[in-house]
Amino acid sequence: MFKNVKRFLLNMLAGANVAVALLMVLVGWSGHLHPAEHPMLSCIGLTFPLFILLNLAFLVVWVLFSPKRIFIPLLAFAISFLHVRTYIPINFKGGEVPEGAFKVLSFNVKGFMSNTDEKTGIATRPALSYVLNSDADIVCLQEIGVTTFLTDSIKGHYAYSDSCRNGTKGSILTLLSKYPIMKKEVIAYPSESNSSGAFYVKKGADTLLVINNHFEKTGLSREDRMGFHDMVEGTVATDTVKAESRRLIVVLGEAARIRSKQVDAVARYIREHSQYPIILCGDFNDSPISYTHHVLAGLLTDCFVATGTGLGWTYTDSRMYVRIDNILCSSHFTPYKCTVDNQAPGSDHYPIACWLKNTSK
């Protein structure tokens, strides 16, 4: 009797594992869907870490109770290897940075928010201090422009700075550089609040094309993000979950549709200027399993996937945990030691940094 019950339960679990494994594979490929055609389906990549965890849980169950079924989650991981590696890369290469490499930093600084010390009453800007102490050679900043205050602050650290924005309302993008900035160009796409800018930087005999981006936001309010986390934890009534889930998917889908046009414009610019060594940075406002990442990483190398380790969350506000800030480079470069500093203060984002060396010569 007990054996029959056990066999029945294990068969039921095996069926559930097959379903989870198939969903993991399908969700991993969701980044190939164009949001203009499939706006809501293109957002399911946000659930990918859930399927990683579920398959890991099944792996443990089969190891303990039915080793012969271990192939089910292992096959899912094997088929989804590239997507799992994209989401949570593990690299065992040494952290040595070769001579001739230079450091690139990308940071959404949210206007260099100021903090006031309760004891002294002195206002500080911790994100600005972080940037100035980073010793990065090229810094891509989002949500900040070149002002007299910034120009005065970076003296002695960066000889060159410039900013651009899409129209008069787009997010302001700034480049700080130890190398001369020769010119800049806004990458045109329809948007009221977001921007992408191309900066041409002279480094020795090379002209580097540095593309700074701040793509369309998710459209979710802080309350929406908190509510999403509560739904995942199962602390919301079932009826509410259904209604709220539908609403959130519609919001996310519309944002993905708008973002895809921006990404397509940047991808087109990259293809048209592929003769330059290209560095692409910025706030993608999208997960590693997404159309945004699929398109851009198809043209360039994701430096964190190539040289980083772990989840690399750059955004953890409102209990949402995801890597949405990125550094990518063209095949002219070899990336080294890409890291996310989750101790950096002063913004709702964490900075991402990487060392690059031009090895195309």
mmCIF file of N, CA and C in Angstrom, residues 203-326:
data_model
loop_
_atom_site.group_PDB
_atom_site.id
_atom_site.type_symbol
_atom_site.label_atom_id
_atom_site.label_comp_id
_atom_site.label_asym_id
_atom_site.label_seq_id
_atom_site.Cartn_x
_atom_site.Cartn_y
_atom_site.Cartn_z
ATOM 1 N N LYS A 203 40.984 57.813 -27.953
ATOM 2 C CA LYS A 203 41.920 57.182 -27.032
ATOM 3 C C LYS A 203 43.135 56.732 -27.817
ATOM 4 N N GLY A 204 44.188 57.512 -27.740
ATOM 5 C CA GLY A 204 45.361 57.233 -28.544
ATOM 6 C C GLY A 204 45.029 57.349 -30.019
ATOM 7 N N ALA A 205 45.337 56.293 -30.768
ATOM 8 C CA ALA A 205 45.037 56.295 -32.198
ATOM 9 C C ALA A 205 43.624 55.810 -32.494
ATOM 10 N N ASP A 206 42.925 55.352 -31.463
ATOM 11 C CA ASP A 206 41.589 54.784 -31.646
ATOM 12 C C ASP A 206 40.489 55.813 -31.403
ATOM 13 N N THR A 207 39.419 55.701 -32.172
ATOM 14 C CA THR A 207 38.195 56.450 -31.892
ATOM 15 C C THR A 207 37.170 55.452 -31.377
ATOM 16 N N LEU A 208 36.825 55.577 -30.103
ATOM 17 C CA LEU A 208 35.876 54.679 -29.480
ATOM 18 C C LEU A 208 34.466 55.253 -29.603
ATOM 19 N N LEU A 209 33.512 54.387 -29.879
ATOM 20 C CA LEU A 209 32.117 54.784 -29.909
ATOM 21 C C LEU A 209 31.482 54.294 -28.606
ATOM 22 N N VAL A 210 31.143 55.245 -27.736
ATOM 23 C CA VAL A 210 30.539 54.912 -26.441
ATOM 24 C C VAL A 210 29.057 55.276 -26.501
ATOM 25 N N ILE A 211 28.202 54.274 -26.373
ATOM 26 C CA ILE A 211 26.755 54.487 -26.458
ATOM 27 C C ILE A 211 26.162 54.356 -25.062
ATOM 28 N N ASN A 212 25.582 55.438 -24.596
ATOM 29 C CA ASN A 212 24.969 55.492 -23.264
ATOM 30 C C ASN A 212 23.454 55.450 -23.424
ATOM 31 N N ASN A 213 22.780 54.637 -22.611
ATOM 32 C CA ASN A 213 21.342 54.416 -22.800
ATOM 33 C C ASN A 213 20.563 54.504 -21.491
ATOM 34 N N HIS A 214 19.345 54.976 -21.612
ATOM 35 C CA HIS A 214 18.355 54.854 -20.544
ATOM 36 C C HIS A 214 17.043 54.523 -21.225
ATOM 37 N N PHE A 215 16.742 53.209 -21.310
ATOM 38 C CA PHE A 215 15.574 52.758 -22.039
ATOM 39 C C PHE A 215 14.292 52.900 -21.214
ATOM 40 N N GLU A 216 13.177 52.690 -21.894
ATOM 41 C CA GLU A 216 11.837 52.849 -21.315
ATOM 42 C C GLU A 216 11.694 52.091 -19.994
ATOM 43 N N LYS A 217 11.102 52.767 -19.013
ATOM 44 C CA LYS A 217 10.880 52.130 -17.721
ATOM 45 C C LYS A 217 9.769 51.092 -17.815
ATOM 46 N N THR A 218 9.653 50.284 -16.773
ATOM 47 C CA THR A 218 8.656 49.210 -16.772
ATOM 48 C C THR A 218 7.230 49.725 -16.743
ATOM 49 N N GLY A 219 7.046 50.939 -16.263
ATOM 50 C CA GLY A 219 5.691 51.479 -16.127
ATOM 51 C C GLY A 219 5.049 51.130 -14.810
ATOM 52 N N LEU A 220 5.754 50.365 -13.971
ATOM 53 C CA LEU A 220 5.208 49.977 -12.676
ATOM 54 C C LEU A 220 5.548 51.027 -11.623
ATOM 55 N N SER A 221 4.565 51.402 -10.830
ATOM 56 C CA SER A 221 4.806 52.305 -9.716
ATOM 57 C C SER A 221 5.482 51.537 -8.593
ATOM 58 N N ARG A 222 5.943 52.258 -7.588
ATOM 59 C CA ARG A 222 6.549 51.600 -6.428
ATOM 60 C C ARG A 222 5.536 50.659 -5.765
ATOM 61 N N GLU A 223 4.279 51.098 -5.702
ATOM 62 C CA GLU A 223 3.232 50.270 -5.107
ATOM 63 C C GLU A 223 3.006 49.008 -5.927
ATOM 64 N N ASP A 224 3.093 49.143 -7.268
ATOM 65 C CA ASP A 224 2.953 47.971 -8.138
ATOM 66 C C ASP A 224 4.054 46.955 -7.864
ATOM 67 N N ARG A 225 5.282 47.453 -7.729
ATOM 68 C CA ARG A 225 6.415 46.546 -7.518
ATOM 69 C C ARG A 225 6.301 45.849 -6.163
ATOM 70 N N MET A 226 5.885 46.584 -5.149
ATOM 71 C CA MET A 226 5.686 45.976 -3.837
ATOM 72 C C MET A 226 4.567 44.934 -3.894
ATOM 73 N N GLY A 227 3.508 45.252 -4.619
ATOM 74 C CA GLY A 227 2.399 44.323 -4.756
ATOM 75 C C GLY A 227 2.792 43.069 -5.507
ATOM 76 N N PHE A 228 3.638 43.223 -6.509
ATOM 77 C CA PHE A 228 4.124 42.061 -7.266
ATOM 78 C C PHE A 228 4.883 41.117 -6.352
ATOM 79 N N HIS A 229 5.725 41.679 -5.489
ATOM 80 C CA HIS A 229 6.488 40.855 -4.563
ATOM 81 C C HIS A 229 5.555 40.119 -3.599
ATOM 82 N N ASP A 230 4.508 40.792 -3.143
ATOM 83 C CA ASP A 230 3.554 40.155 -2.236
ATOM 84 C C ASP A 230 2.840 38.991 -2.921
ATOM 85 N N MET A 231 2.537 39.163 -4.219
ATOM 86 C CA MET A 231 1.871 38.088 -4.948
ATOM 87 C C MET A 231 2.779 36.876 -5.080
ATOM 88 N N VAL A 232 4.052 37.126 -5.343
ATOM 89 C CA VAL A 232 5.016 36.033 -5.457
ATOM 90 C C VAL A 232 5.121 35.286 -4.136
ATOM 91 N N GLU A 233 5.046 36.011 -3.036
ATOM 92 C CA GLU A 233 5.142 35.387 -1.724
ATOM 93 C C GLU A 233 3.829 34.725 -1.294
ATOM 94 N N GLY A 234 2.756 34.953 -2.055
ATOM 95 C CA GLY A 234 1.491 34.302 -1.746
ATOM 96 C C GLY A 234 0.728 34.937 -0.603
ATOM 97 N N THR A 235 0.947 36.231 -0.386
ATOM 98 C CA THR A 235 0.267 36.905 0.724
ATOM 99 C C THR A 235 -0.933 37.725 0.251
ATOM 100 N N VAL A 236 -1.340 37.504 -1.006
ATOM 101 C CA VAL A 236 -2.466 38.259 -1.565
ATOM 102 C C VAL A 236 -3.573 37.274 -1.926
ATOM 103 N N ALA A 237 -4.831 37.668 -1.731
ATOM 104 C CA ALA A 237 -5.980 36.815 -2.032
ATOM 105 C C ALA A 237 -5.978 36.406 -3.503
ATOM 106 N N THR A 238 -6.475 35.198 -3.796
ATOM 107 C CA THR A 238 -6.430 34.634 -5.152
ATOM 108 C C THR A 238 -7.128 35.519 -6.168
ATOM 109 N N ASP A 239 -8.320 36.003 -5.843
ATOM 110 C CA ASP A 239 -9.055 36.855 -6.783
ATOM 111 C C ASP A 239 -8.289 38.130 -7.094
ATOM 112 N N THR A 240 -7.679 38.694 -6.071
ATOM 113 C CA THR A 240 -6.890 39.904 -6.255
ATOM 114 C C THR A 240 -5.678 39.628 -7.131
ATOM 115 N N VAL A 241 -5.054 38.459 -6.916
ATOM 116 C CA VAL A 241 -3.877 38.076 -7.699
ATOM 117 C C VAL A 241 -4.217 38.010 -9.178
ATOM 118 N N LYS A 242 -5.351 37.383 -9.515
ATOM 119 C CA LYS A 242 -5.737 37.240 -10.916
ATOM 120 C C LYS A 242 -5.947 38.601 -11.577
ATOM 121 N N ALA A 243 -6.713 39.455 -10.920
ATOM 122 C CA ALA A 243 -7.009 40.776 -11.494
ATOM 123 C C ALA A 243 -5.752 41.627 -11.585
ATOM 124 N N GLU A 244 -4.964 41.617 -10.516
ATOM 125 C CA GLU A 244 -3.762 42.444 -10.485
ATOM 126 C C GLU A 244 -2.722 41.925 -11.460
ATOM 127 N N SER A 245 -2.605 40.614 -11.604
ATOM 128 C CA SER A 245 -1.647 40.026 -12.537
ATOM 129 C C SER A 245 -1.949 40.470 -13.961
ATOM 130 N N ARG A 246 -3.222 40.415 -14.329
ATOM 131 C CA ARG A 246 -3.606 40.844 -15.679
ATOM 132 C C ARG A 246 -3.250 42.304 -15.907
ATOM 133 N N ARG A 247 -3.517 43.140 -14.913
ATOM 134 C CA ARG A 247 -3.218 44.571 -15.067
ATOM 135 C C ARG A 247 -1.717 44.809 -15.205
ATOM 136 N N LEU A 248 -0.918 44.144 -14.374
ATOM 137 C CA LEU A 248 0.527 44.330 -14.406
ATOM 138 C C LEU A 248 1.121 43.837 -15.717
ATOM 139 N N ILE A 249 0.594 42.731 -16.240
ATOM 140 C CA ILE A 249 1.099 42.197 -17.499
ATOM 141 C C ILE A 249 0.830 43.168 -18.641
ATOM 142 N N VAL A 250 -0.345 43.784 -18.614
ATOM 143 C CA VAL A 250 -0.679 44.774 -19.653
ATOM 144 C C VAL A 250 0.281 45.962 -19.578
ATOM 145 N N VAL A 251 0.539 46.442 -18.355
ATOM 146 C CA VAL A 251 1.457 47.575 -18.170
ATOM 147 C C VAL A 251 2.864 47.212 -18.636
ATOM 148 N N LEU A 252 3.340 46.057 -18.217
ATOM 149 C CA LEU A 252 4.682 45.607 -18.604
ATOM 150 C C LEU A 252 4.774 45.401 -20.112
ATOM 151 N N GLY A 253 3.713 44.847 -20.691
ATOM 152 C CA GLY A 253 3.713 44.606 -22.127
ATOM 153 C C GLY A 253 3.780 45.888 -22.937
ATOM 154 N N GLU A 254 3.050 46.903 -22.504
ATOM 155 C CA GLU A 254 3.084 48.190 -23.212
ATOM 156 C C GLU A 254 4.463 48.827 -23.106
ATOM 157 N N ALA A 255 5.081 48.753 -21.915
ATOM 158 C CA ALA A 255 6.430 49.303 -21.743
ATOM 159 C C ALA A 255 7.423 48.549 -22.619
ATOM 160 N N ALA A 256 7.284 47.222 -22.700
ATOM 161 C CA ALA A 256 8.179 46.411 -23.532
ATOM 162 C C ALA A 256 8.023 46.768 -25.005
ATOM 163 N N ARG A 257 6.784 47.027 -25.423
ATOM 164 C CA ARG A 257 6.532 47.403 -26.817
ATOM 165 C C ARG A 257 7.233 48.712 -27.159
ATOM 166 N N ILE A 258 7.132 49.694 -26.277
ATOM 167 C CA ILE A 258 7.783 50.989 -26.500
ATOM 168 C C ILE A 258 9.300 50.817 -26.466
ATOM 169 N N ARG A 259 9.780 50.060 -25.489
ATOM 170 C CA ARG A 259 11.223 49.859 -25.330
ATOM 171 C C ARG A 259 11.833 49.176 -26.554
ATOM 172 N N SER A 260 11.082 48.256 -27.156
ATOM 173 C CA SER A 260 11.618 47.506 -28.295
ATOM 174 C C SER A 260 11.967 48.427 -29.465
ATOM 175 N N LYS A 261 11.185 49.488 -29.667
ATOM 176 C CA LYS A 261 11.493 50.440 -30.738
ATOM 177 C C LYS A 261 12.795 51.178 -30.443
ATOM 178 N N GLN A 262 13.023 51.483 -29.180
ATOM 179 C CA GLN A 262 14.261 52.144 -28.782
ATOM 180 C C GLN A 262 15.451 51.217 -28.990
ATOM 181 N N VAL A 263 15.284 49.968 -28.591
ATOM 182 C CA VAL A 263 16.350 48.972 -28.742
ATOM 183 C C VAL A 263 16.654 48.738 -30.224
ATOM 184 N N ASP A 264 15.618 48.653 -31.046
ATOM 185 C CA ASP A 264 15.820 48.446 -32.478
ATOM 186 C C ASP A 264 16.600 49.611 -33.091
ATOM 187 N N ALA A 265 16.328 50.828 -32.633
ATOM 188 C CA ALA A 265 17.044 52.004 -33.148
ATOM 189 C C ALA A 265 18.522 51.947 -32.760
ATOM 190 N N VAL A 266 18.813 51.568 -31.521
ATOM 191 C CA VAL A 266 20.205 51.462 -31.075
ATOM 192 C C VAL A 266 20.916 50.334 -31.811
ATOM 193 N N ALA A 267 20.238 49.203 -31.993
ATOM 194 C CA ALA A 267 20.836 48.081 -32.720
ATOM 195 C C ALA A 267 21.165 48.478 -34.153
ATOM 196 N N ARG A 268 20.276 49.231 -34.767
ATOM 197 C CA ARG A 268 20.517 49.702 -36.134
ATOM 198 C C ARG A 268 21.736 50.628 -36.168
ATOM 199 N N TYR A 269 21.857 51.500 -35.172
ATOM 200 C CA TYR A 269 23.005 52.412 -35.099
ATOM 201 C C TYR A 269 24.304 51.616 -34.934
ATOM 202 N N ILE A 270 24.270 50.577 -34.115
ATOM 203 C CA ILE A 270 25.463 49.745 -33.908
ATOM 204 C C ILE A 270 25.887 49.095 -35.227
ATOM 205 N N ARG A 271 24.928 48.537 -35.950
ATOM 206 C CA ARG A 271 25.254 47.884 -37.224
ATOM 207 C C ARG A 271 25.810 48.877 -38.239
ATOM 208 N N GLU A 272 25.287 50.090 -38.214
ATOM 209 C CA GLU A 272 25.735 51.102 -39.180
ATOM 210 C C GLU A 272 27.115 51.672 -38.836
ATOM 211 N N HIS A 273 27.569 51.476 -37.594
ATOM 212 C CA HIS A 273 28.851 52.027 -37.162
ATOM 213 C C HIS A 273 29.772 50.940 -36.608
ATOM 214 N N SER A 274 29.647 49.746 -37.154
ATOM 215 C CA SER A 274 30.393 48.596 -36.641
ATOM 216 C C SER A 274 31.892 48.687 -36.890
ATOM 217 N N GLN A 275 32.329 49.674 -37.676
ATOM 218 C CA GLN A 275 33.768 49.828 -37.906
ATOM 219 C C GLN A 275 34.484 50.379 -36.682
ATOM 220 N N TYR A 276 33.720 50.957 -35.752
ATOM 221 C CA TYR A 276 34.314 51.529 -34.538
ATOM 222 C C TYR A 276 34.376 50.487 -33.418
ATOM 223 N N PRO A 277 35.376 50.568 -32.554
ATOM 224 C CA PRO A 277 35.317 49.806 -31.297
ATOM 225 C C PRO A 277 34.180 50.380 -30.451
ATOM 226 N N ILE A 278 33.212 49.553 -30.093
ATOM 227 C CA ILE A 278 31.984 50.034 -29.467
ATOM 228 C C ILE A 278 31.890 49.580 -28.016
ATOM 229 N N ILE A 279 31.519 50.519 -27.160
ATOM 230 C CA ILE A 279 31.173 50.228 -25.765
ATOM 231 C C ILE A 279 29.744 50.705 -25.563
ATOM 232 N N LEU A 280 28.880 49.825 -25.088
ATOM 233 C CA LEU A 280 27.490 50.182 -24.852
ATOM 234 C C LEU A 280 27.178 49.997 -23.367
ATOM 235 N N CYS A 281 26.665 51.062 -22.762
ATOM 236 C CA CYS A 281 26.379 51.033 -21.325
ATOM 237 C C CYS A 281 24.964 51.515 -21.055
ATOM 238 N N GLY A 282 24.522 51.304 -19.824
ATOM 239 C CA GLY A 282 23.313 51.983 -19.414
ATOM 240 C C GLY A 282 22.295 51.160 -18.680
ATOM 241 N N ASP A 283 21.198 51.840 -18.416
ATOM 242 C CA ASP A 283 20.055 51.302 -17.694
ATOM 243 C C ASP A 283 19.070 50.769 -18.732
ATOM 244 N N PHE A 284 18.992 49.425 -18.858
ATOM 245 C CA PHE A 284 18.124 48.818 -19.858
ATOM 246 C C PHE A 284 16.670 48.765 -19.385
ATOM 247 N N ASN A 285 16.454 48.840 -18.071
ATOM 248 C CA ASN A 285 15.109 48.667 -17.519
ATOM 249 C C ASN A 285 14.475 47.365 -18.007
ATOM 250 N N ASP A 286 15.298 46.347 -18.173
ATOM 251 C CA ASP A 286 14.827 45.053 -18.644
ATOM 252 C C ASP A 286 15.739 43.969 -18.095
ATOM 253 N N SER A 287 15.214 42.775 -17.979
ATOM 254 C CA SER A 287 15.960 41.676 -17.357
ATOM 255 C C SER A 287 16.918 41.026 -18.355
ATOM 256 N N PRO A 288 17.826 40.169 -17.871
ATOM 257 C CA PRO A 288 18.727 39.468 -18.785
ATOM 258 C C PRO A 288 18.001 38.540 -19.759
ATOM 259 N N ILE A 289 16.799 38.066 -19.397
ATOM 260 C CA ILE A 289 15.992 37.244 -20.305
ATOM 261 C C ILE A 289 14.922 38.155 -20.887
ATOM 262 N N SER A 290 15.258 38.835 -21.965
ATOM 263 C CA SER A 290 14.349 39.821 -22.549
ATOM 264 C C SER A 290 14.750 40.096 -23.990
ATOM 265 N N TYR A 291 13.839 40.702 -24.726
ATOM 266 C CA TYR A 291 14.126 41.102 -26.097
ATOM 267 C C TYR A 291 15.275 42.108 -26.119
ATOM 268 N N THR A 292 15.272 43.035 -25.171
ATOM 269 C CA THR A 292 16.316 44.050 -25.099
ATOM 270 C C THR A 292 17.692 43.413 -25.036
ATOM 271 N N HIS A 293 17.863 42.496 -24.090
ATOM 272 C CA HIS A 293 19.167 41.862 -23.925
ATOM 273 C C HIS A 293 19.495 40.952 -25.104
ATOM 274 N N HIS A 294 18.504 40.214 -25.587
ATOM 275 C CA HIS A 294 18.739 39.295 -26.706
ATOM 276 C C HIS A 294 19.269 40.024 -27.934
ATOM 277 N N VAL A 295 18.671 41.160 -28.266
ATOM 278 C CA VAL A 295 19.069 41.897 -29.471
ATOM 279 C C VAL A 295 20.460 42.502 -29.316
ATOM 280 N N LEU A 296 20.701 43.195 -28.206
ATOM 281 C CA LEU A 296 21.973 43.894 -28.036
ATOM 282 C C LEU A 296 23.130 42.927 -27.780
ATOM 283 N N ALA A 297 22.881 41.874 -26.998
ATOM 284 C CA ALA A 297 23.934 40.881 -26.756
ATOM 285 C C ALA A 297 24.177 40.017 -27.984
ATOM 286 N N GLY A 298 23.245 40.065 -28.939
ATOM 287 C CA GLY A 298 23.475 39.375 -30.209
ATOM 288 C C GLY A 298 24.455 40.125 -31.088
ATOM 289 N N LEU A 299 24.623 41.421 -30.816
ATOM 290 C CA LEU A 299 25.559 42.250 -31.593
ATOM 291 C C LEU A 299 26.870 42.490 -30.848
ATOM 292 N N LEU A 300 26.811 42.478 -29.536
ATOM 293 C CA LEU A 300 27.959 42.808 -28.701
ATOM 294 C C LEU A 300 28.128 41.754 -27.612
ATOM 295 N N THR A 301 29.229 41.829 -26.890
ATOM 296 C CA THR A 301 29.503 40.903 -25.792
ATOM 297 C C THR A 301 29.031 41.498 -24.482
ATOM 298 N N ASP A 302 28.211 40.756 -23.744
ATOM 299 C CA ASP A 302 27.807 41.174 -22.408
ATOM 300 C C ASP A 302 28.988 40.919 -21.481
ATOM 301 N N CYS A 303 29.564 41.981 -20.955
ATOM 302 C CA CYS A 303 30.789 41.857 -20.163
ATOM 303 C C CYS A 303 30.556 41.117 -18.851
ATOM 304 N N PHE A 304 29.368 41.251 -18.266
ATOM 305 C CA PHE A 304 29.093 40.549 -17.012
ATOM 306 C C PHE A 304 28.934 39.056 -17.264
ATOM 307 N N VAL A 305 28.238 38.692 -18.325
ATOM 308 C CA VAL A 305 28.084 37.276 -18.656
ATOM 309 C C VAL A 305 29.446 36.667 -18.978
ATOM 310 N N ALA A 306 30.305 37.426 -19.653
ATOM 311 C CA ALA A 306 31.603 36.903 -20.074
ATOM 312 C C ALA A 306 32.605 36.799 -18.938
ATOM 313 N N THR A 307 32.529 37.717 -17.952
ATOM 314 C CA THR A 307 33.592 37.749 -16.933
ATOM 315 C C THR A 307 33.081 37.876 -15.502
ATOM 316 N N GLY A 308 31.783 38.061 -15.310
ATOM 317 C CA GLY A 308 31.234 38.223 -13.962
ATOM 318 C C GLY A 308 30.778 36.901 -13.375
ATOM 319 N N THR A 309 30.349 36.944 -12.139
ATOM 320 C CA THR A 309 29.860 35.745 -11.459
ATOM 321 C C THR A 309 28.690 36.116 -10.558
ATOM 322 N N GLY A 310 27.632 35.301 -10.624
ATOM 323 C CA GLY A 310 26.491 35.510 -9.737
ATOM 324 C C GLY A 310 25.333 36.213 -10.420
ATOM 325 N N LEU A 311 24.387 36.648 -9.611
ATOM 326 C CA LEU A 311 23.184 37.291 -10.132
ATOM 327 C C LEU A 311 23.436 38.727 -10.578
ATOM 328 N N GLY A 312 24.355 39.417 -9.910
ATOM 329 C CA GLY A 312 24.715 40.769 -10.322
ATOM 330 C C GLY A 312 23.561 41.747 -10.306
ATOM 331 N N TRP A 313 22.708 41.636 -9.292
ATOM 332 C CA TRP A 313 21.562 42.549 -9.242
ATOM 333 C C TRP A 313 22.028 43.997 -9.176
ATOM 334 N N THR A 314 21.538 44.833 -10.077
ATOM 335 C CA THR A 314 21.863 46.261 -10.038
ATOM 336 C C THR A 314 20.683 47.091 -9.538
ATOM 337 N N TYR A 315 19.547 46.423 -9.348
ATOM 338 C CA TYR A 315 18.355 47.124 -8.865
ATOM 339 C C TYR A 315 17.635 46.218 -7.869
ATOM 340 N N THR A 316 17.441 46.722 -6.665
ATOM 341 C CA THR A 316 16.777 45.927 -5.626
ATOM 342 C C THR A 316 15.706 46.722 -4.900
ATOM 343 N N ASP A 317 15.333 47.866 -5.439
ATOM 344 C CA ASP A 317 14.350 48.714 -4.776
ATOM 345 C C ASP A 317 12.967 48.063 -4.833
ATOM 346 N N SER A 318 12.147 48.343 -3.829
ATOM 347 C CA SER A 318 10.769 47.829 -3.756
ATOM 348 C C SER A 318 10.740 46.306 -3.809
ATOM 349 N N ARG A 319 11.801 45.680 -3.318
ATOM 350 C CA ARG A 319 11.901 44.221 -3.258
ATOM 351 C C ARG A 319 11.853 43.570 -4.633
ATOM 352 N N MET A 320 12.258 44.323 -5.665
ATOM 353 C CA MET A 320 12.432 43.762 -7.003
ATOM 354 C C MET A 320 13.932 43.575 -7.202
ATOM 355 N N TYR A 321 14.343 42.367 -7.562
ATOM 356 C CA TYR A 321 15.762 42.058 -7.674
ATOM 357 C C TYR A 321 16.068 41.633 -9.110
ATOM 358 N N VAL A 322 16.874 42.451 -9.809
ATOM 359 C CA VAL A 322 17.136 42.149 -11.212
ATOM 360 C C VAL A 322 18.374 42.908 -11.686
ATOM 361 N N ARG A 323 19.049 42.363 -12.674
ATOM 362 C CA ARG A 323 20.188 43.054 -13.289
ATOM 363 C C ARG A 323 19.678 43.791 -14.526
ATOM 364 N N ILE A 324 19.534 45.100 -14.389
ATOM 365 C CA ILE A 324 19.012 45.894 -15.505
ATOM 366 C C ILE A 324 20.046 46.879 -16.048
ATOM 367 N N ASP A 325 21.187 47.016 -15.354
ATOM 368 C CA ASP A 325 22.259 47.904 -15.817
ATOM 369 C C ASP A 325 23.374 47.043 -16.405
ATOM 370 N N ASN A 326 23.910 47.471 -17.536
ATOM 371 C CA ASN A 326 24.811 46.601 -18.286
ATOM 372 C C ASN A 326 25.963 47.357 -18.930
#
